[in-house]
Coordinates of C-alpha atoms and ligand atoms in Angstrom, one line a residue:
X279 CA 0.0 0.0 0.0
X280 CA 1.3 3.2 -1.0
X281 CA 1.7 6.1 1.4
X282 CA -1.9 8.0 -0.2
X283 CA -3.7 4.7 0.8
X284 CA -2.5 4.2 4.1
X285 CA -3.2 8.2 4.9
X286 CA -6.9 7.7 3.5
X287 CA -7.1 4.6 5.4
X288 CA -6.7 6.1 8.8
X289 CA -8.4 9.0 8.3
X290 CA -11.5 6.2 7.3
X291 CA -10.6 4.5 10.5
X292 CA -10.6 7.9 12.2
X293 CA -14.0 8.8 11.1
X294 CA -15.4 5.5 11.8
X295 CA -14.1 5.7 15.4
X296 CA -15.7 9.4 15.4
X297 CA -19.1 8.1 14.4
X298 CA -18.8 4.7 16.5
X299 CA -18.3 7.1 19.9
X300 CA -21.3 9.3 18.8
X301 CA -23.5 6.7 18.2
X302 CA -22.2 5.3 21.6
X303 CA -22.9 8.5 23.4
X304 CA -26.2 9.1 21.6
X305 CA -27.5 5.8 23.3
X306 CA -26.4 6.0 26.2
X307 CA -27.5 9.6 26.8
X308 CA -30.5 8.3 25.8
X309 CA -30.4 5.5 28.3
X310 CA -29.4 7.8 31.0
X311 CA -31.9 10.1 30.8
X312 CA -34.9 7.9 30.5
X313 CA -34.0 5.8 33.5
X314 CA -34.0 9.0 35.4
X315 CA -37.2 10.0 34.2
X316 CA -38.5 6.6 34.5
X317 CA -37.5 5.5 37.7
X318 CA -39.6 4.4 40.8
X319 CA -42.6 5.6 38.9
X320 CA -41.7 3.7 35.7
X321 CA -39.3 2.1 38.0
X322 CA -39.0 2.2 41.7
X323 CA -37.1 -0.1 40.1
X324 CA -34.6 -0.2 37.4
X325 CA -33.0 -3.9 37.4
X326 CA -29.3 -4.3 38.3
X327 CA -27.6 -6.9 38.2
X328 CA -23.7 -8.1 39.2
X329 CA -22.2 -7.4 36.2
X330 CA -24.3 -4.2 35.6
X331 CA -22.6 -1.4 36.6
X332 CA -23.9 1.6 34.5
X333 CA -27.2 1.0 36.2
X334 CA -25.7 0.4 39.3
X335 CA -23.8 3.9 39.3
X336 CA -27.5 5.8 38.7
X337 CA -28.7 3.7 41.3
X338 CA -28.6 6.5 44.4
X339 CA -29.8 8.4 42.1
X340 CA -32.8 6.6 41.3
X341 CA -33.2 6.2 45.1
X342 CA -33.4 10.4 45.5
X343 CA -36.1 10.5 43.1
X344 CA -38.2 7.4 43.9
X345 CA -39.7 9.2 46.8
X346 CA -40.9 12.2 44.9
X347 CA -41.9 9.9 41.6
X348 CA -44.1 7.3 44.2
X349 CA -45.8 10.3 45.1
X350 CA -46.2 10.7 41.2
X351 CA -47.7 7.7 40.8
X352 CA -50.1 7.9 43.2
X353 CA -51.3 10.8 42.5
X354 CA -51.9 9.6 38.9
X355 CA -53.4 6.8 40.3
X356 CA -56.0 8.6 41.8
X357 CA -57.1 10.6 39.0
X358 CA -60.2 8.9 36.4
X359 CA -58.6 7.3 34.0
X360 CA -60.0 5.0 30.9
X361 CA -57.4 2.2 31.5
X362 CA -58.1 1.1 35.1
X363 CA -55.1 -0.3 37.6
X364 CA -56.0 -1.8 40.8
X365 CA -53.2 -1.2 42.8
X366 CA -50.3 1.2 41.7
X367 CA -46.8 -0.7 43.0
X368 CA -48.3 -3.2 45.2
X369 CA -45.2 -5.1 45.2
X370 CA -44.6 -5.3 41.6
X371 CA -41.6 -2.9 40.1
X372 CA -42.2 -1.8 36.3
X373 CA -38.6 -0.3 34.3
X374 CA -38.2 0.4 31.1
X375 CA -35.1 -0.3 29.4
X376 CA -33.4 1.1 25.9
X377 CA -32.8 -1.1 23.1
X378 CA -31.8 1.2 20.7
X379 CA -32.9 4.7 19.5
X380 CA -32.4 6.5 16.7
X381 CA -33.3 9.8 14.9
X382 CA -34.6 10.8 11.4
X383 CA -34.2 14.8 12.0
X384 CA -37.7 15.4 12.7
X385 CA -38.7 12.2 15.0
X386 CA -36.7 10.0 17.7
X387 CA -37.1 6.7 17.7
X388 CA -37.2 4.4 20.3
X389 CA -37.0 0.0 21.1
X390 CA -37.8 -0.2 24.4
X391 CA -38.2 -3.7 26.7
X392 CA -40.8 -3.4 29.8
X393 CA -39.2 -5.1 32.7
X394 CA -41.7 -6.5 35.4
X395 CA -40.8 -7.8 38.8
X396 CA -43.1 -9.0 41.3
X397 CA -40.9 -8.0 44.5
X398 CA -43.9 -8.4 46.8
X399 CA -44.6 -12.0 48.8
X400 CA -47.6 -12.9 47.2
X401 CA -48.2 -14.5 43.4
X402 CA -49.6 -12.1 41.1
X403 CA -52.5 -13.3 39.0
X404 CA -52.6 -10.7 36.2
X405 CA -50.7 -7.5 35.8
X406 CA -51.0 -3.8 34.0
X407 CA -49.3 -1.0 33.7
X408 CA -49.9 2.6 31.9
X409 CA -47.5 5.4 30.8
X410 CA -49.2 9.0 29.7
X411 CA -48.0 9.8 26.6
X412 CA -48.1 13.1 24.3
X413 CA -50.4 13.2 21.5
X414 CA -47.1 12.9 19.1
X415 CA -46.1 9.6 20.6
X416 CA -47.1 7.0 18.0
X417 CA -47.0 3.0 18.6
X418 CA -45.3 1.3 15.9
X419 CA -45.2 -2.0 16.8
X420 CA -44.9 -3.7 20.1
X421 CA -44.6 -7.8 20.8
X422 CA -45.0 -10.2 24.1
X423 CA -48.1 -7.5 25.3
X424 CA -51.1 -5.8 24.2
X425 CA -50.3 -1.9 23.7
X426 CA -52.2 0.4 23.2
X427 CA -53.0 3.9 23.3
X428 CA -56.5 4.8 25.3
X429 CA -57.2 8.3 26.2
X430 CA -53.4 8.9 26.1
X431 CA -51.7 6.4 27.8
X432 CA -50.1 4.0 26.1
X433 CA -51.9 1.0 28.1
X434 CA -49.7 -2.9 28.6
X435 CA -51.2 -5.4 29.4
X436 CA -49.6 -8.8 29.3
X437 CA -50.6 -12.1 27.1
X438 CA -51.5 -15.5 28.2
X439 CA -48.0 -16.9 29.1
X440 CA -47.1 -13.6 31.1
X441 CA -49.7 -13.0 33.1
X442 CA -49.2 -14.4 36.4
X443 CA -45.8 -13.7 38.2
X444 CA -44.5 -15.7 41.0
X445 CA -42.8 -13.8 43.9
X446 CA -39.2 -13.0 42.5
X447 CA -40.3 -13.6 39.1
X448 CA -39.2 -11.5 36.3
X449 CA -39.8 -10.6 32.8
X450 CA -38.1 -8.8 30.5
X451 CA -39.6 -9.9 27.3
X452 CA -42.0 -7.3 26.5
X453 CA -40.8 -5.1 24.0
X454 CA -42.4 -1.8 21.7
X455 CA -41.4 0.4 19.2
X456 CA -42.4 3.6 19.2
X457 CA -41.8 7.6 17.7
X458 CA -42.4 10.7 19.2
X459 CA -41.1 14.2 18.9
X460 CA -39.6 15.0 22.0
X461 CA -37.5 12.8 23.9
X462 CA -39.0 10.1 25.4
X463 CA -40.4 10.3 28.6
X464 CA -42.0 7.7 31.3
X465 CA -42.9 10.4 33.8
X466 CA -45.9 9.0 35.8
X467 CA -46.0 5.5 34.6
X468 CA -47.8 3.2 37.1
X469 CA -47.8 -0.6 37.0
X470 CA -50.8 -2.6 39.5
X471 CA -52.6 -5.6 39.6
X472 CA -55.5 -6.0 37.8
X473 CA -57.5 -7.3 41.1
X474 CA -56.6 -5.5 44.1
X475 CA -57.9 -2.2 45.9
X476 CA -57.8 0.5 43.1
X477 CA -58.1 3.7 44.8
X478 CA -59.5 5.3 41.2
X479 CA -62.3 2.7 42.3
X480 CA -63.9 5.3 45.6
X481 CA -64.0 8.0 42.8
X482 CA -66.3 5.8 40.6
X483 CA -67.9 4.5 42.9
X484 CA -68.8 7.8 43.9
X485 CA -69.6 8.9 40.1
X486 CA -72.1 5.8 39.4
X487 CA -74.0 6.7 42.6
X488 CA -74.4 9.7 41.7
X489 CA -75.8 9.1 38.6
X490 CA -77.0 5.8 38.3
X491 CA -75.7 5.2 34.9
X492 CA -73.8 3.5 32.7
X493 CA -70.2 5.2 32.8
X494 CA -69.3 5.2 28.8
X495 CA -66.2 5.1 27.6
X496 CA -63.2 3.4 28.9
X497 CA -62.4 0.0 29.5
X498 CA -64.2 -2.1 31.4
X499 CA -63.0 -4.9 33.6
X500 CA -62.9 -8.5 31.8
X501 CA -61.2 -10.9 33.7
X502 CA -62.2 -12.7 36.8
X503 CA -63.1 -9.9 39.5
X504 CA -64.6 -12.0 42.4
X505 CA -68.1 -10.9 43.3
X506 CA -70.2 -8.9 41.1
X507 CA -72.7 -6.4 42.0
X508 CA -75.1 -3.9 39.9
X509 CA -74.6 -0.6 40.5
X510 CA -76.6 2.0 38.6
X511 CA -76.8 -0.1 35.5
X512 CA -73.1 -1.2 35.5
X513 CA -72.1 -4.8 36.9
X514 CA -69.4 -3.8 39.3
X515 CA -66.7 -6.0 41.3
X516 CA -66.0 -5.1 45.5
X517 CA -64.3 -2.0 44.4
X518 CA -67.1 -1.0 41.8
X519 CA -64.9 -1.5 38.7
X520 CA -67.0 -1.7 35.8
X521 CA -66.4 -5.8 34.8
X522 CA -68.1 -6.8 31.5
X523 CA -68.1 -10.3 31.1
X524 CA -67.6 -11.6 28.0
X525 CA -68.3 -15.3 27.0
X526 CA -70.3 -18.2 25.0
X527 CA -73.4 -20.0 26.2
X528 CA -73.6 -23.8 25.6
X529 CA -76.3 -25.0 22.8
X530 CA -78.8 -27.2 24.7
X531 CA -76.9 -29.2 27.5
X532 CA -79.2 -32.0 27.0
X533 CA -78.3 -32.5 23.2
X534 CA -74.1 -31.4 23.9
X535 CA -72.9 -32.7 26.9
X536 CA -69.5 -33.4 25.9
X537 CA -68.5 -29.7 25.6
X538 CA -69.0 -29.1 29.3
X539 CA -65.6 -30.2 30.2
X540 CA -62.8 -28.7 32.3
X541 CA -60.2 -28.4 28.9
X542 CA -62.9 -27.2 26.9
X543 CA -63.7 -24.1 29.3
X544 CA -59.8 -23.7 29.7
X545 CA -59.7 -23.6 25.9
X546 CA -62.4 -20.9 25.8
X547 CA -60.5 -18.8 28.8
X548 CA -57.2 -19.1 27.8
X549 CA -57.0 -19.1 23.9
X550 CA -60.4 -16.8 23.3
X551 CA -60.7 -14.7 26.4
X552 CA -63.7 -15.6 27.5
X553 CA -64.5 -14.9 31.5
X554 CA -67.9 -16.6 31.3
X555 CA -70.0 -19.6 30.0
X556 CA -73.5 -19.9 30.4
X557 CA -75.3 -23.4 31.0
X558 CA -78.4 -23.5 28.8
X559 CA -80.7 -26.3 30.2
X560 CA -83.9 -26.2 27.9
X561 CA -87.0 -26.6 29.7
X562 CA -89.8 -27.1 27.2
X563 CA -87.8 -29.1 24.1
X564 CA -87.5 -32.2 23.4
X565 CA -85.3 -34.1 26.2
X566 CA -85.7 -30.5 27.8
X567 CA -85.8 -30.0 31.7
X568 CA -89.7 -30.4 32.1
X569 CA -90.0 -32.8 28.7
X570 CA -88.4 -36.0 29.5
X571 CA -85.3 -34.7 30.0
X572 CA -83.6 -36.8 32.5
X573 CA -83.4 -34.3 35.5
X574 CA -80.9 -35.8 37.7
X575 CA -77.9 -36.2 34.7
X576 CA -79.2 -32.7 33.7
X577 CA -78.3 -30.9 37.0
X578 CA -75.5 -33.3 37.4
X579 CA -74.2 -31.3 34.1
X580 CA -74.4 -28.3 35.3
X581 CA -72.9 -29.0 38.8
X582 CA -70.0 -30.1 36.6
X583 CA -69.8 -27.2 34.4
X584 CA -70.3 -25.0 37.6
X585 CA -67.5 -27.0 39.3
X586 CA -64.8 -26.5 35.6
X587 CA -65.6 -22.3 35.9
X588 CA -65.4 -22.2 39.1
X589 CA -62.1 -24.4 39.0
X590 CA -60.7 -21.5 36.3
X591 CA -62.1 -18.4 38.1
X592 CA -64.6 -17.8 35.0
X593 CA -68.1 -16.9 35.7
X594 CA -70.7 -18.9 35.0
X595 CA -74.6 -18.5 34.3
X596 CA -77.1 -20.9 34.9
X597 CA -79.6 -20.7 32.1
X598 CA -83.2 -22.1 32.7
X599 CA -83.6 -21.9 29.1
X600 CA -87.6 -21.7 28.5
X601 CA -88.6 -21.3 24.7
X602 CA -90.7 -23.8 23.2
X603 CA -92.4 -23.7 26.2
X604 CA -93.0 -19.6 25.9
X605 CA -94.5 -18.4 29.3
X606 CA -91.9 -19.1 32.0
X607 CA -95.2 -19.6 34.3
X608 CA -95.7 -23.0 32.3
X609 CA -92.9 -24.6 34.3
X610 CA -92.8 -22.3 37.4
X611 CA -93.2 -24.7 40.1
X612 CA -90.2 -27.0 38.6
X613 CA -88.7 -24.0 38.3
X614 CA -88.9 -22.8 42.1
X615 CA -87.6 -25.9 43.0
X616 CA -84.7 -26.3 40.6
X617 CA -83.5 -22.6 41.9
X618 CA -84.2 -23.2 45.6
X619 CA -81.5 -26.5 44.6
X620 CA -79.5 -24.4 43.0
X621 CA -79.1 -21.7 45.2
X622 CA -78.8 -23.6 47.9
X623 CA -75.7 -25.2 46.3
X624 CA -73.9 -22.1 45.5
X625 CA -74.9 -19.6 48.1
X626 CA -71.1 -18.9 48.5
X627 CA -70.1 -18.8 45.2
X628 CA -68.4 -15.5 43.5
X629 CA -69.1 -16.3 40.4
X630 CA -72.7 -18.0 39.9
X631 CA -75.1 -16.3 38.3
X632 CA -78.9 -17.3 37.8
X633 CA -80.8 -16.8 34.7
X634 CA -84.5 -17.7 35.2
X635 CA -86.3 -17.5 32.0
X636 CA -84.2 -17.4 28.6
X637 CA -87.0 -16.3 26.3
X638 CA -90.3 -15.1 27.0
X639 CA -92.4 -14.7 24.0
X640 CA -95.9 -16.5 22.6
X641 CA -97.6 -13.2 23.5
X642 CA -96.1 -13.3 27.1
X643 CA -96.9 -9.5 28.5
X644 CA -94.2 -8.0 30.9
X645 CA -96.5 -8.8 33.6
X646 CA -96.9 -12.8 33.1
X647 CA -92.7 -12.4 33.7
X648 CA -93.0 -10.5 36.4
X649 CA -95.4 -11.3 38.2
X650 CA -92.8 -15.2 37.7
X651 CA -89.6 -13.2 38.4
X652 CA -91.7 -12.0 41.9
X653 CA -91.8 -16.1 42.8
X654 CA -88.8 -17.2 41.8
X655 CA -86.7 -14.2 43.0
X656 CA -87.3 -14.8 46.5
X657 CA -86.6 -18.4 46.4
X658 CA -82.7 -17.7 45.2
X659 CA -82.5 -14.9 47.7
X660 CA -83.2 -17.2 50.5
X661 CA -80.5 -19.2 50.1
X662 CA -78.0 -16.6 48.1
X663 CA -78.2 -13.1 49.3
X664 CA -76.6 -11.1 46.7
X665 CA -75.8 -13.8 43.3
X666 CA -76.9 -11.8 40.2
X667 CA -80.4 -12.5 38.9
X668 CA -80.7 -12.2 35.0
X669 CA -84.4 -11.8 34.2
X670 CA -85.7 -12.2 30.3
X671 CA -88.0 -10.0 28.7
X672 CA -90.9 -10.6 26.6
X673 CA -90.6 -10.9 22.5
X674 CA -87.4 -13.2 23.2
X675 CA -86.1 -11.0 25.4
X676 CA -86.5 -8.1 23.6
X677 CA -88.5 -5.6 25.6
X678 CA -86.4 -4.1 28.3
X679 CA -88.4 -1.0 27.2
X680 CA -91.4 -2.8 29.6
X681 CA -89.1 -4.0 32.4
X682 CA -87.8 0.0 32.4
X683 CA -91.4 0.7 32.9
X684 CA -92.3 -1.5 35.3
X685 CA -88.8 -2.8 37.2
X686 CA -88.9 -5.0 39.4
X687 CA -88.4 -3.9 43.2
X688 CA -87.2 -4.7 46.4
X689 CA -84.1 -6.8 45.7
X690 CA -80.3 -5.3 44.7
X691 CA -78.6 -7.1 41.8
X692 CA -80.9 -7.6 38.9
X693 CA -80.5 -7.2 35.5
X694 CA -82.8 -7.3 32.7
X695 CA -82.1 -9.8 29.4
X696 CA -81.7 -8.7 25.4
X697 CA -81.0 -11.0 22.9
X698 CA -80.3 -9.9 19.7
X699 CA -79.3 -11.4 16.3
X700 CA -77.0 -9.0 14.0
X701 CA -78.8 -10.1 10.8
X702 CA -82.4 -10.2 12.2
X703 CA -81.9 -6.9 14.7
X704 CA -80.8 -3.4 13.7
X705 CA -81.2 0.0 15.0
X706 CA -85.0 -0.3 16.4
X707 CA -83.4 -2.6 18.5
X708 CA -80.3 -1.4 19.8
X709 CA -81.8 2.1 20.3
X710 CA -84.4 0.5 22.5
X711 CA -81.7 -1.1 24.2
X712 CA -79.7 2.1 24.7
X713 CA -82.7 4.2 26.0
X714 CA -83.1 1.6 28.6
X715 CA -79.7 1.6 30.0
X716 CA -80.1 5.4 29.4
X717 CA -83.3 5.3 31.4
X718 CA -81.5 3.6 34.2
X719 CA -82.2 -0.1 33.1
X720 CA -79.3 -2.0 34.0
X721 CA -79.0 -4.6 31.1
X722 CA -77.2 -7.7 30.4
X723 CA -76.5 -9.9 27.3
X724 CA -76.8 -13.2 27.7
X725 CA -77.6 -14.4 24.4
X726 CA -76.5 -13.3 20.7
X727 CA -75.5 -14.0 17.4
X728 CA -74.5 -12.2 14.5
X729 CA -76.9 -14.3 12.2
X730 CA -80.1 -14.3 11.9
X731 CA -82.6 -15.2 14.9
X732 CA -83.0 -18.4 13.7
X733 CA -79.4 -19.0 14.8
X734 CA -78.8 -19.9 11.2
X735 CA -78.8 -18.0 7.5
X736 CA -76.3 -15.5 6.4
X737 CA -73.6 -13.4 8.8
X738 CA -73.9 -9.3 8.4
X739 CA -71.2 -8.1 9.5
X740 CA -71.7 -4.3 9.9
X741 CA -74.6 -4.9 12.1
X742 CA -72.4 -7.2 14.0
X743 CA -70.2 -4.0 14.5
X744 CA -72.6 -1.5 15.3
X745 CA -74.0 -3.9 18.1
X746 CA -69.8 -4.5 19.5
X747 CA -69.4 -0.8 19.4
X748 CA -72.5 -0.1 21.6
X749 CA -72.0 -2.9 24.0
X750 CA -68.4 -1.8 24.5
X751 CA -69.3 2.0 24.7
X752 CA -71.6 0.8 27.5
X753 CA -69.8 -2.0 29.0
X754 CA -72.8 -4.2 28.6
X755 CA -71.7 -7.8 28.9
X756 CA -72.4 -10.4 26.4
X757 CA -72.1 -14.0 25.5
X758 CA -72.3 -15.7 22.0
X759 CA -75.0 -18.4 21.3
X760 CA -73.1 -21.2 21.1
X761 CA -71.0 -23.8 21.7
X762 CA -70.9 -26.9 19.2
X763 CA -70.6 -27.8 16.0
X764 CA -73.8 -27.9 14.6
X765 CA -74.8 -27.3 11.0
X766 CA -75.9 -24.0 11.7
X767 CA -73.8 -20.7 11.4
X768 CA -74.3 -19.4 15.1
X769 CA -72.1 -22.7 16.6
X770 CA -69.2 -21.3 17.4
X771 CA -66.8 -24.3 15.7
X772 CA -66.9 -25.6 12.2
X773 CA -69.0 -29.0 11.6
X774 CA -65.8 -30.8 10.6
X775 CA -64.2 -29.5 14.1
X776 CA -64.7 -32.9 16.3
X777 CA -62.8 -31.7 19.1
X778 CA -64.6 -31.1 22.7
X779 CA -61.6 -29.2 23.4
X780 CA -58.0 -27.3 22.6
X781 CA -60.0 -25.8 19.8
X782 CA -57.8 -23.4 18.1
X783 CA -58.6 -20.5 15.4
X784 CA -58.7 -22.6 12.5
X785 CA -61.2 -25.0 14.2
X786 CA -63.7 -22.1 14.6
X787 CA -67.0 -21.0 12.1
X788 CA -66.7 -17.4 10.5
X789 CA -68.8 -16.5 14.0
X790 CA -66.6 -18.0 16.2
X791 CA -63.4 -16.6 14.8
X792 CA -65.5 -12.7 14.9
X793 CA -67.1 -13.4 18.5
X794 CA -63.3 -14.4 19.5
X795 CA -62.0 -11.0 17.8
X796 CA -64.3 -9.2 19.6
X797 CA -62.8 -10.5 23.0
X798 CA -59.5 -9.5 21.9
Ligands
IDC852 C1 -81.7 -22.7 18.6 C2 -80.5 -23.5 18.2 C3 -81.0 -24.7 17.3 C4 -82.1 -25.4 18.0 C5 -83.2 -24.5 18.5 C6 -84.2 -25.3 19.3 O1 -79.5 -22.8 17.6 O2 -79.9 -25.5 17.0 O3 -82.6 -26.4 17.2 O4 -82.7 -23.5 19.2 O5 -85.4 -24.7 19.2 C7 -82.9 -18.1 20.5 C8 -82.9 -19.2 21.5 C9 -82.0 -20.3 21.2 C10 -82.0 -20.7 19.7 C11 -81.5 -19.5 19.0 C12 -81.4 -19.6 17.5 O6 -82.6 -18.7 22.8 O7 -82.4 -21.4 22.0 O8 -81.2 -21.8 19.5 N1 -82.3 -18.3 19.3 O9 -82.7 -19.8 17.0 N2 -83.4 -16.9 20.5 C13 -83.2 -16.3 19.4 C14 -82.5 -17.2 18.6

C-alpha cells in the first residue's frame, strides 16, 4: 500500500471511530436520561444486576427520586382514568429499558423492553401497567403484550404466558417500538394488579352513585373480579370497577354434553378470552328439563360445568332456558324448585349467576314475567343473598323497554335480558336497548348472534359491528350463542371441528373466529 492509501485509510478508521463514539454516546445519553425519568414511577425499580454497573452507578440516584416519583404515581393513580389499575406498586416494580434509538431529524425513535418484577410475597395473577403519553407519541409495533394507546396512555397489558408472576419472578420480554417528537419520557408511569384495591375505584364509585348510569367510555374490567354487584346499571366487582363479562353459552346441555368439560372451558379462557359460560338447560324441548329430560344427569351437568368455571375463576350463568315452552309460568313450580336446589348449592359462590327464563315470547306480556320473576326471586334470595339474577323480557327477550317501565323492586342485583341477532336486529333494536340503560335499566346480554334469529342464515357483519361498538361503549356484557358444531352458522366451531376441546382459530366457524375477535 502506498503512502496515499495508508493516509486515506486512517483517516476512514478515524472517522469510523468518530461516528462509533457518537453513536455510543447518543445511546447511552438516551439510556441515562430515560432511566431518570423513569425510575420508581416507571421504575422504583430499574433492574441491576452483578455485572451491571452503569445501572448500578444511577442507582442513588434513582433512590433520590423514587420518593418524589411514588408520590407521582399515586397521584396519577387517583385521577379517572379510561385504563383502570387496581393497585399502583403493590409489590410489583415496572422499568423500562433502551434497546436502541435513533433519529430521522424530525422524529426519535425508540425500542424499548418493559421489565416487570413482582418484589412483593404474594403471586400475582394478572398484571398492568400505563404510561401517559403526548399526543405525538405514536405505537409502531410492540410484541409479548397488548399496547395500546387509550385516552393517552399507552396501556400494557400482558398475554397468556405472562400473566401471572411468582414472587421474584421476572420478565423482560416485553418489548415496543415507538416515535415521538420529544425525547422520550415515562414520567408517571404506574404498573398494579389487575385485582386488588384500586383507589380510582372510591371516585367511581362515587360517580355511578351519583348518577345511576352507565359510565361510557373506557375499559371495562374482563377478567375474573370475584363478586359482582349492579350498580346504577353497571355490573361492578368489590371496588365498583366496571367488569363486563364476555363469554359463549352452551347449545342445549341436553343434546351437547360433551363440551361441558374442564379443557374445553380452559380452551375458551385461555385461547379466546372468555371470563364466562353460560349453562343452557332447555326446559320445554325435546329431552328438555320439564320434557323427559332426565333431570338428575341434567343438574348433574351443570354441577359439573359450575365446578370446571369455578375451577378457572370464570363466571358462569345458569340458564333455565324456557322457549318452546313460551310463558316461563308454564314450568314455574319445577322451576322454584330447581332454583331453591340451585341456590342452595352455590350460596357462597363469586361467580354463579342465575338466569330464570331465557326467552319469553308466545304473546307473554311483561307482567306474566314478572309477576314469575316476583316467585322465583325470593326463592334464590333465600338461600344466596346477593348472586346476580338475569331476568328475560318478553318478544325473546326483547323488551327491556317494559321492564324500564315497570322494574322490578325490592331486591339489589338484577339485570334485565336482550337478545339480539346481527342479521335479524338493527337499530329499532339497539336504540331500545340504549334508552333503557339510558333510562336507568341495567341490562345484560346473555344471548347473541351475528346471524339471523333463527341461529342460522347468512352473517352481516356491519350490524355485527354496530351492536360491538354499543356494548363496549356501554360496558354491557355479552355471550355468544353457542358452543358446538352444529350445521348452523351461530355454533361457534366448524362442523368438521370434532374436538370437545384445545379448539384453536382454524377450528372455529366465521362466527366464532369474529365473536373471539371481539374479546381480543
Ligand atoms: C336454537 C338452536 C338450534 C335449536 C333450536 C331449538 O340454535 O340448533 O334447534 O334453538 O329450538 C334463541 C334461543 C336459542 C335458539 C337461537 C337460534 O334462545 O335457543 O337456539 N335463538 O334460533 N333466541 C333467538 C335465537
Amino acid at each position: 500500500m502506498d503512502n496515499k492509501w495508508k493516509i486515506i485509510a486512517v483517516i476512514e478508521t478515524v472517522l469510523i471511530a468518530v461516528v462509533v463514539v457518537f453513536a455510543v454516546g447518543f445511546l447511552v445519553g438516551r439510556g441515562n436520561k430515560s432511566g431518570k425519568e423513569a425510575s420508581a414511577q416507571e421504575a422504583q425499580t430499574t433492574q441491576t444486576t452483578d455485572n451491571d454497573s452503569a445501572k448500578q452507578e444511577n442507582s442513588t440516584e434513582q433512590e433520590a427520586s423514587k420518593q418524589q416519583e411514588t408520590e407521582t404515581s399515586t397521584e396519577k393513580s387517583t385521577t379517572k382514568e379510561a385504563f383502570e389499575i387496581a393497585a399502583s406498586n403493590d409489590g410489583l416494580k415496572l422499568s423500562f429499558e433502551l434497546v436502541q434509538g435513533w433519529e430521522n431529524g424530525e422524529d426519535h425513535f425508540y425500542n424499548y423492553s418493559a421489565v416487570v418484577e413482582n418484589t412483593g410475597k404474594e403471586p400475582v395473577s394478572e398484571w398492568a401497567a400505563k404510561v401517559p403519553v403526548g399526543e405525538d407519541f405514536k405505537l409502531d409495533s410492540f410484541w409479548n403484550a397488548e399496547c395500546e394507546v387509550i385516552d393517552g396512555y399507552l396501556c400494557i397489558t400482558p398475554v397468556e404466558f405472562n400473566k401471572a408472576l411468582e414472587p421474584g419472578a421476572k420478565i423482560d420480554s416485553v418489548g415496543f417500538i415507538f416515535s415521538c417528537k420529544k425525547e422520550a419520557s415515562f414520567e408517571g408511569a404506574v404498573i398494579g394488579q389487575k385485582q386488588e384495591t384500586n383507589s380510582t375505584g372510591d371516585q367511581n364509585d362515587a360517580k355511578n352513585q351519583e348518577s345511576g348510569k352507565t359510565q361510557s367510555g373506557g375499559t371495562a374490567m374482563t377478567t375474573y373480579q370475584g363478586k359482582l354487584s349492579v350498580n346504577g346499571t353497571n355490573l361492578v366487582d368489590q371496588n365498583n370497577n366496571i367488569v363486563q363479562l364476555r363469554g359463549i353459552s352452551t347449545h342445549g346441555i341436553a343434546w351437547y354434553p360433551d363440551y361441558v368439560n374442564y379443557d374445553s372451558f380452559k380452551t375458551l379462557r385461555d385461547e379466546f378470552g372468555a371470563n364466562v359460560i353460560r349453562l343452557a338447560m332447555y326446559t320445554g324441548e325435546n329431552g328438555g328439563y320439564c320434557t323427559g329430560g332426565n333431570q338428575q344427569e341434567l343438574k348433574k351437568l351443570v354441577e359439573n360445568g359450575v365446578k370446571y368455571a369455578t375451577d378457572l375463576s370464570m363466571y358462569v350463568i345458569i340458564d333455565w332456558h324456557i322457549l318452546s315452552d313460551n310463558n316461563p309460568n308454564t314450568n314455574k313450580d319445577a322451576a322454584k324448585a330447581f332454583f331453591e336446589e340451585m341456590s342452595k348449592k352455590y350460596a357462597d359462590y363469586d361467580n354463579v349467576l342465575y338466569e330464570i327464563c331465557n326467552e319469553p315470547n308466545g304473546g307473554t306480556s311483561w307482567a306474566d314475567v314478572k309477576k314469575y320473576a316476583e316467585e322465583i326471586i325470593p326463592v334464590i334470595r333465600k338461600n344466596d343473598k346477593d348472586g346476580i339474577i338475569l331476568v328475560g323480557t318478553p318478544t325473546w327477550s326483547q323488551d327491556v323497554d317494559k321492564a324500564l317501565a315497570d322494574p322490578i323492586t325490592g331486591y339489589d342485583n338484577i339485570m334485565y335480558v336482550l337478545h339480539f341477532y346481527a342479521a335479524t336486529h338493527k337499530d329499532d333494536l339497539r336504540n331500545k336497548m340504549t334508552k333503557a340503560i339510558d333510562g336507568g335499566l341495567p341490562v345484560f346480554i346473555s344471548e347473541f348472534s351475528i346471524c339471523d334469529a333463527s341461529g342460522n342464515g347468512g352473517i352481516d357483519y356491519d350490524s355485527a359491528k354496530k351492536w360491538l361498538d354499543v356494548i363496549n361503549q356501554y360496558h354491557i356484557s355479552y355471550v355468544g350463542w353457542n358452543l358446538s358444531n352444529k350445521n348452523e352458522s351461530s355454533a361457534i366451531l366448524k362442523p368438521s371441528c370434532t374436538k370437545t376441546s384445545g379448539y384453536t382459530m382454524d377450528d372455529l366457524s366465521d362466527t366464532g373466529k369474529w365473536l373471539v375477535e371481539s374479546f381480543r
